[in-house]
Amino acid sequence: MSTLQELELAAGKPKEVYGEDAKIVCDNLVRIYKTDGIEVQALQGLDLLVRGGELVAIVGASGSGKSTLLNILSGLDTPTAGVARVGGFDLLTMKGRDRLRYRRETVGFIWQQTARNLLPYLNAADNVALPMGFAGKKRRFAKRRADELLEMLGVAYCAGRRPGQMSGGEQQRVSIAVALANDPEVVFADEPTGELDSGTSQQVFDALRTANAELGVSIVVVTHDHEVTDQVQRTVEIRDGRTSTEVLRRGEHGGPAEQFAVLDRAGRVQLPREYIDDLRMRDRVRLTKDPDHIGVWPDLGSESREGE
Ligand code: ADP
Ligand code: MG
């Protein structure tokens, strides 16, 4: 019997596949980079579930593993260990032809560098039509869909312009249209507003929200912009290659924020740094179990011993 099964039996849970009904499943995801004999653990057992139609913001310090995660989920990089599944594709075992189809039809991608998203010698409409051509769509269909997407994202007036004739914000909104061209199940955006000022960032973010609301496509967006995280229902923080805390806002236009911690299958929880610091918790905390919650207390015993 595997350890996993033992754990599930011990927890008295019915056997089910983790994240069976989720659009994105990361379970204990690990990515180790090796360069010149030096190992960097970019992802150290990351857990994440995203449901179909969700818009999730991912935040975290530089170097915490956000781009590594998005590169894996978009099929550009392969994980070292763990589980990563998107829309039924297993990203660990996926090979050549499937990988190509996955990247072309299941997911869309928007990079931070505006120049990386669009071909400089094609106008906006042709940039959006291009991936549809690769997927074998008819020219007339592609042209019509490109116009519709540009219209939906508020950049129809840019249809005939090349990237060099558009602002950074306009280019990123056209890039969203390119990402949506083949009607993907998920769109990934890695700091798409990183090079933009805050007013323009807002327009790009509004475009992502429109795409999510109108098309029901799941969107995972990495952002540094904390104002933006006020506008999404779910913000996940990555710390040291693991998902640590989540902020959820329930209700239509984002109710009050509630903070959550990720509970992994081994029962591990990472407490928010500011809570730990405020309560001067260290090394060990005292736990109490109440009928409906668990209390976490500073270990005052050790502090008074220290003071002696
Ligand atoms: P973020 O996007 O959150 O800033 P990254 O995912 O880019 O973080 O990087 C996570 C860690 O992995 C960092 O320590 C980074 O230096 C390292 N890293 C990322 N890509 C590579 C690579 N191709 N080779 C070696 N180390 C890498
Ligand atoms: Mg990054």
CSV table of C-alpha atoms and ligand atoms in Angstrom, one decimal, residues 62-63 65-68 112 190-191 222 224, ligand 2:
chain,number,residue,atom,x,y,z
A,62,SER,CA,11.0,38.2,-6.4
A,63,GLY,CA,12.6,34.7,-6.7
A,65,GLY,CA,9.0,30.7,-7.9
A,66,LYS,CA,6.1,32.5,-9.6
A,67,SER,CA,7.5,32.4,-13.1
A,68,THR,CA,8.7,28.9,-12.7
A,112,GLN,CA,5.5,40.9,-19.1
A,190,ASP,CA,3.2,36.7,-15.9
A,191,GLU,CA,3.3,40.2,-14.6
A,222,VAL,CA,1.1,36.9,-11.5
A,224,HIS,CA,3.3,42.8,-8.1
B,2,MG,MG,9.0,36.1,-12.4
